[in-house]
Coordinates of C-alpha atoms in Angstrom, one line a residue:
Chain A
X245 CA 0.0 0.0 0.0
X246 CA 1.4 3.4 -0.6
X247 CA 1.9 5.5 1.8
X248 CA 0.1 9.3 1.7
X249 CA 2.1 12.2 0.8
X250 CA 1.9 15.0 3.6
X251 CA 1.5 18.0 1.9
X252 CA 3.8 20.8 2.0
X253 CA 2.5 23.7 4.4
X254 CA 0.8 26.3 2.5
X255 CA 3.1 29.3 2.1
X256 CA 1.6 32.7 1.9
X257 CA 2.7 35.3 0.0
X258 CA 2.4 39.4 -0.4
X259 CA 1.2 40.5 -3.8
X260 CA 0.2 43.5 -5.5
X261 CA -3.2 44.6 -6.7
X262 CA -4.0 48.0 -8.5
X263 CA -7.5 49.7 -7.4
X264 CA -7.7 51.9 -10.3
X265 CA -6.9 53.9 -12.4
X266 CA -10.8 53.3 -13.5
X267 CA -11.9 51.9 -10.4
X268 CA -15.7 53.3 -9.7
X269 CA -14.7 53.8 -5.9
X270 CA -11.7 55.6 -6.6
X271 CA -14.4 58.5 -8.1
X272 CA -12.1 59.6 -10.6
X273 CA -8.7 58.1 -12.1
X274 CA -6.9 57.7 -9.2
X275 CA -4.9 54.3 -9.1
X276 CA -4.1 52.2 -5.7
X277 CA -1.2 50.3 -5.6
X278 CA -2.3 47.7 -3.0
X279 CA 0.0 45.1 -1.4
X280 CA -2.1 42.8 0.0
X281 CA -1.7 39.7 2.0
X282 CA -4.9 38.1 1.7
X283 CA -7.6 40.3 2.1
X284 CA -5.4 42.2 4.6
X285 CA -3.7 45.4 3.6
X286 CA -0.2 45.9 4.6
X287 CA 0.3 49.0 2.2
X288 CA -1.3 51.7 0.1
X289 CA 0.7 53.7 -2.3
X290 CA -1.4 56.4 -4.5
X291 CA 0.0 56.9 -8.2
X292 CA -1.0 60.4 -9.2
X293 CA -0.7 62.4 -12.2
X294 CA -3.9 60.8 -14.8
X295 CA -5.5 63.9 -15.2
X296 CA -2.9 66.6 -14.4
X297 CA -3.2 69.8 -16.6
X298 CA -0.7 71.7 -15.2
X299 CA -3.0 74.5 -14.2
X300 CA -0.5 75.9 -12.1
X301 CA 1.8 76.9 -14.9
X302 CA -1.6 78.0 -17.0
X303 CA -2.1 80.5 -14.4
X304 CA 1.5 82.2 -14.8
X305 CA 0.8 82.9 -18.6
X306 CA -2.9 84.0 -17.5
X307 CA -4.3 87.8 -16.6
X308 CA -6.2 87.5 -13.2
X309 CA -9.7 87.6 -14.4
X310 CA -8.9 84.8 -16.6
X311 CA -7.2 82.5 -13.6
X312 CA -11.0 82.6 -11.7
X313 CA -12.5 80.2 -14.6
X314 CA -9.1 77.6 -14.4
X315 CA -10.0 77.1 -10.4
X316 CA -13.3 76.1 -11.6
X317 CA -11.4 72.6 -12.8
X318 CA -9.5 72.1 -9.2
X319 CA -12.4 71.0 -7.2
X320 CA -15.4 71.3 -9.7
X321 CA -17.5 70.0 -6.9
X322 CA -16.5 73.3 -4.4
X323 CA -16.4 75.2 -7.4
X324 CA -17.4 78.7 -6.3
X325 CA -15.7 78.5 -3.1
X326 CA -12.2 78.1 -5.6
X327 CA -13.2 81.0 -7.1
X328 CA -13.2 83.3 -4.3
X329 CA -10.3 82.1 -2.8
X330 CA -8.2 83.5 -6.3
X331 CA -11.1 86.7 -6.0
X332 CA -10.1 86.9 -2.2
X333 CA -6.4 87.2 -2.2
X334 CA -6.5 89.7 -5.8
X335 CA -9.0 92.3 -3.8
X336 CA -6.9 91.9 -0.6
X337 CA -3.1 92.6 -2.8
X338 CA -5.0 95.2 -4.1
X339 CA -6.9 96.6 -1.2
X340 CA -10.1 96.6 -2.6
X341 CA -13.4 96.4 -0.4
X342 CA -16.2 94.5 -2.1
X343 CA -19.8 95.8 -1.3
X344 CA -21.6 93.8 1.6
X345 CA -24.2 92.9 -1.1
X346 CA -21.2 91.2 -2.6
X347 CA -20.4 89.6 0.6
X348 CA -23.5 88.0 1.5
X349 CA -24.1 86.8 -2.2
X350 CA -20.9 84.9 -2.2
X351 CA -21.6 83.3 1.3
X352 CA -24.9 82.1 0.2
X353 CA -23.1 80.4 -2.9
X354 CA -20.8 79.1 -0.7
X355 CA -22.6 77.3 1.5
X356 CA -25.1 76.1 -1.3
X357 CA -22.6 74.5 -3.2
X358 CA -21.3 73.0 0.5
X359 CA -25.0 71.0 0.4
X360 CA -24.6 70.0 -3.1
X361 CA -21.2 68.6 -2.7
X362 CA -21.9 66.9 0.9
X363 CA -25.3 65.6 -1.0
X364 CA -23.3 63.9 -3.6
X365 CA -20.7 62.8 -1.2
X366 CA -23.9 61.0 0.7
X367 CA -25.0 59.3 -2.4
X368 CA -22.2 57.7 -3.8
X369 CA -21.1 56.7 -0.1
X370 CA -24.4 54.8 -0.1
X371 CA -23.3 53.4 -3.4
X372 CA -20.2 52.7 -2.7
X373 CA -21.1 51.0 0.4
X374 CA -23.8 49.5 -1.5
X375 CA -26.9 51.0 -0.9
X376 CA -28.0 52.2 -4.4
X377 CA -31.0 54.4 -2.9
X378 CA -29.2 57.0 -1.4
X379 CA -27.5 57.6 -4.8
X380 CA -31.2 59.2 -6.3
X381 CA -32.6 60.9 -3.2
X382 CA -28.9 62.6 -2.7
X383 CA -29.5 64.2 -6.7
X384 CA -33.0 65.1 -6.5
X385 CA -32.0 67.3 -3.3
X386 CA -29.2 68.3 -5.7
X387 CA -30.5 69.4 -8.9
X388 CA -32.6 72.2 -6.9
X389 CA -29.3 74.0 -6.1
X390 CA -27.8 73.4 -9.8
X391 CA -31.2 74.6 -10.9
X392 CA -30.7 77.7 -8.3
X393 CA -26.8 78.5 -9.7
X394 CA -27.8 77.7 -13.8
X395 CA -30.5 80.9 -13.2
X396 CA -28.1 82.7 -11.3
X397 CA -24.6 82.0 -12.6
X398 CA -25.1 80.8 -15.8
X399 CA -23.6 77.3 -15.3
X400 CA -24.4 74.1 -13.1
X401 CA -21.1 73.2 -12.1
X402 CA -18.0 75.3 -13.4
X403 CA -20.5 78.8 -12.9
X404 CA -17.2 81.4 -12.9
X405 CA -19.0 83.9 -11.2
X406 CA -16.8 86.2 -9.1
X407 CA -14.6 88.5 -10.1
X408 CA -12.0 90.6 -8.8
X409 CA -13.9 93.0 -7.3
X410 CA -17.4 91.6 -7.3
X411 CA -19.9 89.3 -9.0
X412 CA -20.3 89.1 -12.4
X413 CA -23.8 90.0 -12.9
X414 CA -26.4 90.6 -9.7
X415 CA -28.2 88.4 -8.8
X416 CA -31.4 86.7 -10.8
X417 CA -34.8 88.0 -9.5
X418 CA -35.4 84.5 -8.5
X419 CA -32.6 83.8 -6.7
X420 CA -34.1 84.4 -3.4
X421 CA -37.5 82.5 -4.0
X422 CA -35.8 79.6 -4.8
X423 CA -33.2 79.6 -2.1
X424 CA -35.6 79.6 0.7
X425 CA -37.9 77.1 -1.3
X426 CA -34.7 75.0 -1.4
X427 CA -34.1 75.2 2.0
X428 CA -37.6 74.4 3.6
X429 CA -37.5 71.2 1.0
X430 CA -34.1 70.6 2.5
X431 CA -34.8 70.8 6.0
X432 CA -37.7 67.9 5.2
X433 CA -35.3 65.9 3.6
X434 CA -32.3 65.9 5.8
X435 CA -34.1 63.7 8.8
X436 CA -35.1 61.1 5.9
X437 CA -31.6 60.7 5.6
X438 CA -30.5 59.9 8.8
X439 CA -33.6 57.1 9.1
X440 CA -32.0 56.0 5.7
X441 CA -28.3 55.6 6.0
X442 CA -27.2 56.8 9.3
X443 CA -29.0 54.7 11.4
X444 CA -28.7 51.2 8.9
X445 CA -27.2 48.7 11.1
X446 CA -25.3 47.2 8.0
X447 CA -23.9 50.9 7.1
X448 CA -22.4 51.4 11.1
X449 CA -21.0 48.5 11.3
X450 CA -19.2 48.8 8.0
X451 CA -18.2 52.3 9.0
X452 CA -17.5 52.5 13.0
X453 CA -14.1 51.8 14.2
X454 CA -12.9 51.9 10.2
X455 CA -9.6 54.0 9.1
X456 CA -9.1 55.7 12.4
X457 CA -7.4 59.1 12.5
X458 CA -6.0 60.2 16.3
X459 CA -6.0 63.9 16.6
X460 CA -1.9 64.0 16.6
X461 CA -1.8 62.3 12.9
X462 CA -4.7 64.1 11.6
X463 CA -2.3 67.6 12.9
X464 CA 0.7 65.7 11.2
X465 CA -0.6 64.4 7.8
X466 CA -2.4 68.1 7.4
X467 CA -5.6 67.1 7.4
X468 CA -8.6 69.4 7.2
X469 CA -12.2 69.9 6.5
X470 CA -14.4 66.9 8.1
X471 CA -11.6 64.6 7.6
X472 CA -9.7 66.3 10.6
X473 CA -12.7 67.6 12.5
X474 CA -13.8 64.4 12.9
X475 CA -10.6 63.5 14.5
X476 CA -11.4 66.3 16.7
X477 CA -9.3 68.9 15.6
X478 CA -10.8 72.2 15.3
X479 CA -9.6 73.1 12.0
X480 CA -12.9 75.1 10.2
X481 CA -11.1 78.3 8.4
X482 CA -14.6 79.7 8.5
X483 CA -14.2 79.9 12.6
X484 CA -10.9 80.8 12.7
X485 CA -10.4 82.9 9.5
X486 CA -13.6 84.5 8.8
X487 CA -14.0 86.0 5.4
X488 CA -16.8 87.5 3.1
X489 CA -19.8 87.6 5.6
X490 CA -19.0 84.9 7.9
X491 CA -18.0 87.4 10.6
X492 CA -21.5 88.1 10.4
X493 CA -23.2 84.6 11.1
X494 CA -23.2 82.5 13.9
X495 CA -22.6 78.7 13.9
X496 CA -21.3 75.5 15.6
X497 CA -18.4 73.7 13.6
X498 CA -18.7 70.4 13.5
X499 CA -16.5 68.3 15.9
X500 CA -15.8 64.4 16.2
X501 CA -13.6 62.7 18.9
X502 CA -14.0 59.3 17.4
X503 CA -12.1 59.4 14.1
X504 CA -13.5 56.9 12.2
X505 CA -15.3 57.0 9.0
X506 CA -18.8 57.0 10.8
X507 CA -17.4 60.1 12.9
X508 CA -16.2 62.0 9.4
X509 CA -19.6 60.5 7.6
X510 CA -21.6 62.6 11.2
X511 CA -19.1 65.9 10.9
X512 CA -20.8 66.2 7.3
X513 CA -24.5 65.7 7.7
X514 CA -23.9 68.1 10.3
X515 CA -22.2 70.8 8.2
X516 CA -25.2 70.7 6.1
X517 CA -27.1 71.2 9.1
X518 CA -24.7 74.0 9.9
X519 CA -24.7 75.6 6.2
X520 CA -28.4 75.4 6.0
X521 CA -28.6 78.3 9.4
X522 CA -26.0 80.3 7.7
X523 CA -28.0 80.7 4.7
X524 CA -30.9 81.2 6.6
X525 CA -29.5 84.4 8.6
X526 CA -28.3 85.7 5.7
X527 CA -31.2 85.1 2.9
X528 CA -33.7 87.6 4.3
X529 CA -31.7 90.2 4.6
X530 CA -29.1 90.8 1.5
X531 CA -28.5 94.3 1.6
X532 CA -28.9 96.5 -1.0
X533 CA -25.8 98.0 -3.5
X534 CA -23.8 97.5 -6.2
X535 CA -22.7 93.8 -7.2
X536 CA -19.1 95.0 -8.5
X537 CA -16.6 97.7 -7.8
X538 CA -14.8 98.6 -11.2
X539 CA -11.3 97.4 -10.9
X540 CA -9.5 98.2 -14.1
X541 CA -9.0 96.1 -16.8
X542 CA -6.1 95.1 -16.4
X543 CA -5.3 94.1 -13.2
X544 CA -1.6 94.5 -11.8
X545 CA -0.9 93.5 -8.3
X546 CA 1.6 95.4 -6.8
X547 CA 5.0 93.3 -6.1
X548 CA 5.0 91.0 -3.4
X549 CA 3.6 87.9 -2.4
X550 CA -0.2 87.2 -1.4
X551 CA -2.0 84.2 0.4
X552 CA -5.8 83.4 0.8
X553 CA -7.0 80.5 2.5
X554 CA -11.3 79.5 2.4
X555 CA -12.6 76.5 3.0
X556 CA -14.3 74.4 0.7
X557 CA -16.2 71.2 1.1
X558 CA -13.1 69.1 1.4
X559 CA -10.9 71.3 3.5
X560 CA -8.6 74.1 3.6
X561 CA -8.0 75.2 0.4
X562 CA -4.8 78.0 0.0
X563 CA -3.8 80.1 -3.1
X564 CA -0.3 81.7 -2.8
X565 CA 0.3 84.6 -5.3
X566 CA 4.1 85.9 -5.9
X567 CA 3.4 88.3 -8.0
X568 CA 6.6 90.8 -9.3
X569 CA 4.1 94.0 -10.4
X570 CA 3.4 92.3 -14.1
X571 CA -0.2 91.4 -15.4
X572 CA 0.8 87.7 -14.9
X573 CA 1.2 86.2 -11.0
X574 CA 5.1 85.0 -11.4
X575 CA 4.3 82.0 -9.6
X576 CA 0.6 80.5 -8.2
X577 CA 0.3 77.7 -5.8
X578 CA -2.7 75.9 -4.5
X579 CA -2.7 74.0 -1.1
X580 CA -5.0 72.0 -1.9
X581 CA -7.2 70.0 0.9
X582 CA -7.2 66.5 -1.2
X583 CA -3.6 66.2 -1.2
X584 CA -3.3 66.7 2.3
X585 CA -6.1 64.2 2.5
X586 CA -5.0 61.8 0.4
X587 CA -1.7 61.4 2.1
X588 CA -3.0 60.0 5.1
X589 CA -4.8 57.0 3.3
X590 CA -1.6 54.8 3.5
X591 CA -1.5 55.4 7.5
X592 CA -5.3 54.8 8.2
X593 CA -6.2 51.8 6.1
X594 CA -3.3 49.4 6.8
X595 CA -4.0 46.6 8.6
X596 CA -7.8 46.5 7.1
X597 CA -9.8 44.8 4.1
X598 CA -10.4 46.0 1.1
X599 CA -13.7 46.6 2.0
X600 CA -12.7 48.9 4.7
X601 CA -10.6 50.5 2.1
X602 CA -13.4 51.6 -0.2
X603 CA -15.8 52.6 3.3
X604 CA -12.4 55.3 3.8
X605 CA -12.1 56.4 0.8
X606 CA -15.6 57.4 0.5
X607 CA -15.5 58.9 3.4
X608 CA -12.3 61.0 3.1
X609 CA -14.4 62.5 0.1
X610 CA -11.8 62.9 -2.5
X611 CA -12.0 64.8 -5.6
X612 CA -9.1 63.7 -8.1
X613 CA -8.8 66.7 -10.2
X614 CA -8.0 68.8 -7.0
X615 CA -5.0 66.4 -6.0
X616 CA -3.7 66.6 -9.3
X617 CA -4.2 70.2 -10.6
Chain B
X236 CA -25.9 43.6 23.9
X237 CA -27.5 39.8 23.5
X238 CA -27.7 38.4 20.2
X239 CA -31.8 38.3 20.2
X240 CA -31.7 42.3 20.8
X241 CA -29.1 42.5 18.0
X242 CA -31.1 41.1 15.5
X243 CA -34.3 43.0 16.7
X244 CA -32.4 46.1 16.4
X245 CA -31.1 45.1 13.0
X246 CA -34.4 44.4 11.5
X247 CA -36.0 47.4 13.0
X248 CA -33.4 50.0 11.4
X249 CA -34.0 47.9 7.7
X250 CA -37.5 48.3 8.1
X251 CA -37.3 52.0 9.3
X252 CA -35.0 53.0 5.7
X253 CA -37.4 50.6 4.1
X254 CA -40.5 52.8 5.3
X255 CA -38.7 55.8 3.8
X256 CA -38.2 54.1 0.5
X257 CA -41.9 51.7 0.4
X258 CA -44.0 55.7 1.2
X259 CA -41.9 57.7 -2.3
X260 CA -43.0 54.0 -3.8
X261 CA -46.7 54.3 -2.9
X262 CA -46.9 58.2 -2.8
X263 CA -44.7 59.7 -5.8
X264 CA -46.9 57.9 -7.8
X265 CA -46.1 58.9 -11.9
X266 CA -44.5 62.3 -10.8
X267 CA -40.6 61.4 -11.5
X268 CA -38.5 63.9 -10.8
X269 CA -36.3 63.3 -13.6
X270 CA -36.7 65.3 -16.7
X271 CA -37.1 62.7 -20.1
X272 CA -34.7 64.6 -21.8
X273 CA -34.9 63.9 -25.5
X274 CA -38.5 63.5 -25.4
X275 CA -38.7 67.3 -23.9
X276 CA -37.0 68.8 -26.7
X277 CA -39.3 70.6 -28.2
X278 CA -40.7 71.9 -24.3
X279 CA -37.0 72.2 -22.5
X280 CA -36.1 75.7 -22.5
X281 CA -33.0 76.8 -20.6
X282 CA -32.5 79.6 -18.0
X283 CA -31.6 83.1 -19.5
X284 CA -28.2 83.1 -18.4
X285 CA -27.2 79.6 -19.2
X286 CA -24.0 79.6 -21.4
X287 CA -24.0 77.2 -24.0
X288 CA -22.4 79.1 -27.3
X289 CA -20.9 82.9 -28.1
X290 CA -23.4 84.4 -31.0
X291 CA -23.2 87.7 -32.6
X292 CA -26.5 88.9 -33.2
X293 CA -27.9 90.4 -36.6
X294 CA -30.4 92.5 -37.0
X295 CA -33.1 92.7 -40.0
X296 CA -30.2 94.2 -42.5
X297 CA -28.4 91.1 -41.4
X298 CA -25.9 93.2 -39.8
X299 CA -23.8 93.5 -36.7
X300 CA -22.7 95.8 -33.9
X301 CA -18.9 94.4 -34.0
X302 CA -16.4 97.1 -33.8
X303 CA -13.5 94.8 -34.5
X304 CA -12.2 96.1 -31.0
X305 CA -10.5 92.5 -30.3
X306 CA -11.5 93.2 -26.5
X307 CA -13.1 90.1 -26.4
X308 CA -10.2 88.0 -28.1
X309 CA -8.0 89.4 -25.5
X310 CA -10.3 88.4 -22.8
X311 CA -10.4 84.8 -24.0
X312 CA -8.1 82.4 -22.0
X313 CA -8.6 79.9 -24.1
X314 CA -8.0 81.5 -27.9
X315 CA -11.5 80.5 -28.9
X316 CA -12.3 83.8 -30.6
X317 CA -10.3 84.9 -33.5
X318 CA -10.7 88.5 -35.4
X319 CA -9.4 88.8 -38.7
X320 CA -9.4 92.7 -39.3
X321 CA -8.7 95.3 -42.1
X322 CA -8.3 99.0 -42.7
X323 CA -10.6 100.6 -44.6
X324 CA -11.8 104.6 -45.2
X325 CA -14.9 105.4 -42.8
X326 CA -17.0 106.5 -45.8
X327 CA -19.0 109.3 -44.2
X328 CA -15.9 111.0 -42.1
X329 CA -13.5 110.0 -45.1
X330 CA -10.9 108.9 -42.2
X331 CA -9.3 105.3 -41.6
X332 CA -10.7 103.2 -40.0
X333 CA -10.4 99.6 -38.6
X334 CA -13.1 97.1 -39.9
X335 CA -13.6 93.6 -39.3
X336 CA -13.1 90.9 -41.5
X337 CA -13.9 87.5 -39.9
X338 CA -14.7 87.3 -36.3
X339 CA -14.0 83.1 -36.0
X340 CA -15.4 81.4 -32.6
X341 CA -13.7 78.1 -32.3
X342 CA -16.5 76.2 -29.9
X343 CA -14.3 73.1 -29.5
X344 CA -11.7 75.3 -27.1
X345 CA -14.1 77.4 -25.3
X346 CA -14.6 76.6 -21.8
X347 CA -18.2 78.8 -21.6
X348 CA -16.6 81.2 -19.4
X349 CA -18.0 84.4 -20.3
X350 CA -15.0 86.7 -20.2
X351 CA -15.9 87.8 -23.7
X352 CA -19.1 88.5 -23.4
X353 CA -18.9 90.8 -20.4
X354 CA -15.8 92.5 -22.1
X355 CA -17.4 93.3 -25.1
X356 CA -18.5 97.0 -25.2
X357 CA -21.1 97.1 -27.9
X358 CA -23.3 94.0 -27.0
X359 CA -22.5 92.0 -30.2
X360 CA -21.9 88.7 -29.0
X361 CA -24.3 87.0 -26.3
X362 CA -24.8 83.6 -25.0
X363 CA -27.2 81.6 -26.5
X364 CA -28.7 78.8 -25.0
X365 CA -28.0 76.2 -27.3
X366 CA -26.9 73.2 -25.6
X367 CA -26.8 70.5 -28.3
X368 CA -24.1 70.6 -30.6
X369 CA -25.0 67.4 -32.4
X370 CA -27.7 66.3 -35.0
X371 CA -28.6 63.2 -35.9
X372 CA -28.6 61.7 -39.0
X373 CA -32.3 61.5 -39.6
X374 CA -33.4 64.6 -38.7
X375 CA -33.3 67.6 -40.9
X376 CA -29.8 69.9 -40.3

């Protein structure tokens, strides 16, 4: 009789897997290089550079004005709040006071584009965690504010409507009607969500304790936006560094301890919470005035070097200007919050599955055209 | 928690996101809040402001208000407008003057973002709010 064979012990080994470049999580073309061991991950590196367009340089051969319409393409989801950052730091090198009309119209935009880009971020986090649902009722709340900027603005997405100096045109007659229809549909809708996602026993347990971020690595990887206030670091430049008519407008900022992806998924729905009373004490009473000051036509910032930071739906976004007198900035730089956010991935999902992988990435919220540029 | 209240609680939170779903099921009823895009063609009709191409108008005498300034092909980041201009003699003042040629708006670079329309000082070129660039081959051009 022959005698069994004992068979060798089975030998595991690391490998590689690449999540992306045209990965539907990934939102965008951004490619993981995985190295798995199993389903466990033992290391993420990000490959960049699919859809860079050098907008950097593009600004250095552009006049101001025509820079505005380039930071539409950084965070196309944010895109206004881009806008004003560029707007922002021109009027400041120039020393240029915008009307408070002016003021208040661009912190009503801001915080309407905030909803529309935390109600997308809700419905493909449902989708990407598998709950298809989410993905429709996110858009229909949606379209009313691309509805409200196409009237206004011109545009659904890339609208290009500061300038230095103002607004392009005032605002649409409508404008106001459908704000505050918008925002008593809104208020309706916002509860729904919670009794849809939030509180889904299959979405918290594939979201609490996932990709935690302590508060000394969120401070050390530069995080910011909901990705670092969830960690509970008080990072909101609209508290700290208040600009248009924030000053004017009272808040909470939304803060975390827990720093997992349910804690960043709670910081958001809350910010729309939050943006919905700003633009409530602020859309009865716009003030009356002109929507531009007349800058001339050519804009020359005096010599020296200029930094604006806003934040946008993702975080802190910064636009450094060196500027040596000519028509053209001699060198631009974005800090841009994705990047910051993106380099933290690596620290927060080793050790988890890919599954957890996906739940973080959703919930770090990243826009690939903004960490690229 | 034991494992009977675990599954209780995980059935009740299902049912209370199915509840939200099962009442738009029963109550939206044929309202969709979609729009059916091709088949509201002839209906659709965009918002005033909405960019979708650079025009010049014409009036009756199938003429324009162009100046041949090149204001707006200097606003352009993108080059999308191109102005082929001449001199000619003014013929009422008998002086030169510049006249244009060929003002050339190149649709495939444009980025819709308005620069030359708000730079232009006479009003002759607008955004109109033609969306679809395409035809199809059974319809007439």
């Amino acid at each position: 009789m022959e005698t069994a064979t004992i068979a060798p012990p089975i030998k595991s080994e690391e490998y590689f897997i690449n999540m992306g470049p045209q990965h539907p999580a990934t939102h965008g073309v951004l490619r993981l290089l995985l190295t798995l061991d199993g389903e466990i991950i033992k290391k993420v590196e990000p490959d960049l550079g699919y859809i860079h367009r050098s907008i950097e340089k593009m600004c250095e051969r552009n006049s101001y004005q025509q820079i505005i319409h380039l930071t539409d393409r950084l965070d196309y989801l944010s895109s206004h709040i881009n806008n004003e950052a560029v707007c922002l730091a021109v009027e400041a090198a120039l020393g240029v006071e915008v009307p408070e009309r002016v003021k208040v119209v661009r912190t009503i935009l801001d915080e309407l584009i905030r909803i529309s880009s935390h109600c997308l971020w809700w419905g493909v986090m449902g989708m990407d965690l598998g709950a298809l649902t989410s993905y429709f009722y996110a858009f229909r709340d949606r379209e009313m504010i691309n509805d409200i900027f196409e009237e206004t603005c011109g545009a659904r997405l890339t609208m290009n409507y500061n300038v230095p100096g103002g607004l392009m045109h005032d605002i649409h007659p409508n404008f106001v009607a459908r704000t505050r229809e918008f925002l008593a549909h809104f208020k309706t809708k916002l509860p729904e969500y919670d009794r849809l996602l939030t509180d889904n026993v299959i979405f918290q347990k594939r979201t609490k304790g996932v990709g935690v971020l302590s508060r000394q690595d969120a401070i050390a990887f530069g995080a910011s936006g909901p990705v670092g206030r969830a960690s509970g670091y008080s990072c909101d430049v609209r508290v700290h560094h208040p600009y248009s008519a924030l000053p004017k407008v009272t808040f909470k900022e939304a803060l975390r301890t827990e720093g997992d992806s349910f804690a960043r998924y709670q910081v958001r729905i809350q910010e729309m919470w939050e943006s919905v009373a700003i633009i409530e004490q602020l859309i009865d009473a716009i003030p009356e005035g002109p929507h531009q000051v007349a800058t001339d036509a050519v804009i020359k910032l005096p010599k020296g070097e200029f930094y604006q930071k806003v934040e946008t739906a993702r975080g802190e976004l910064g636009v450094f200007i060196i500027s040596t007198g000519t028509k053209n900035p001699y060198r631009l730089k974005f800090r841009s919050p994705g990047f910051s956010n993106l380099s933290l991935l690596n620290h927060i999902a080793v050790g988890g599955k890919i599954g957890d992988l996906v739940a973080t990435m959703a919930t770090l919220d990243l826009v690939i055209p903004d960490i690229d540029r | 928690m034991s494992y009977f209240t675990e599954i209780y609680h995980g059935v009740k939170t299902l049912l209370t996101g199915m509840r939200v779903t099962g009442r738009y099921f029963i109550t939206s009823g044929k309202s969709a809040i979609t729009q059916q895009y091709p088949d509201n063609r002839a209906s659709l009709k965009m918002f005033d402001r909405f960019r979708g191409e650079v025009v010049m108008l014409h009036d009756e005498n199938n003429e324009h208000s162009c100046t041949g300034c090149q204001k707006c092909e200097l606003a352009c980041p993108n080059g999308s407008i191109e102005i082929i201009w001449d001199r000619g003699v003014d013929p009422e003042t008998g002086k030169k003057k510049k006249f244009i040629d060929k003002h050339i708006y190149h649709l495939g670079m444009c980025t819709q973002c308005g620069l030359c329309v708000q730079a232009c000082p006479s009003n002759a070129i607008v955004w109109a709010q033609k969306f679809r660039k395409t035809r199809s081959t059974t319809e007439p051009s």
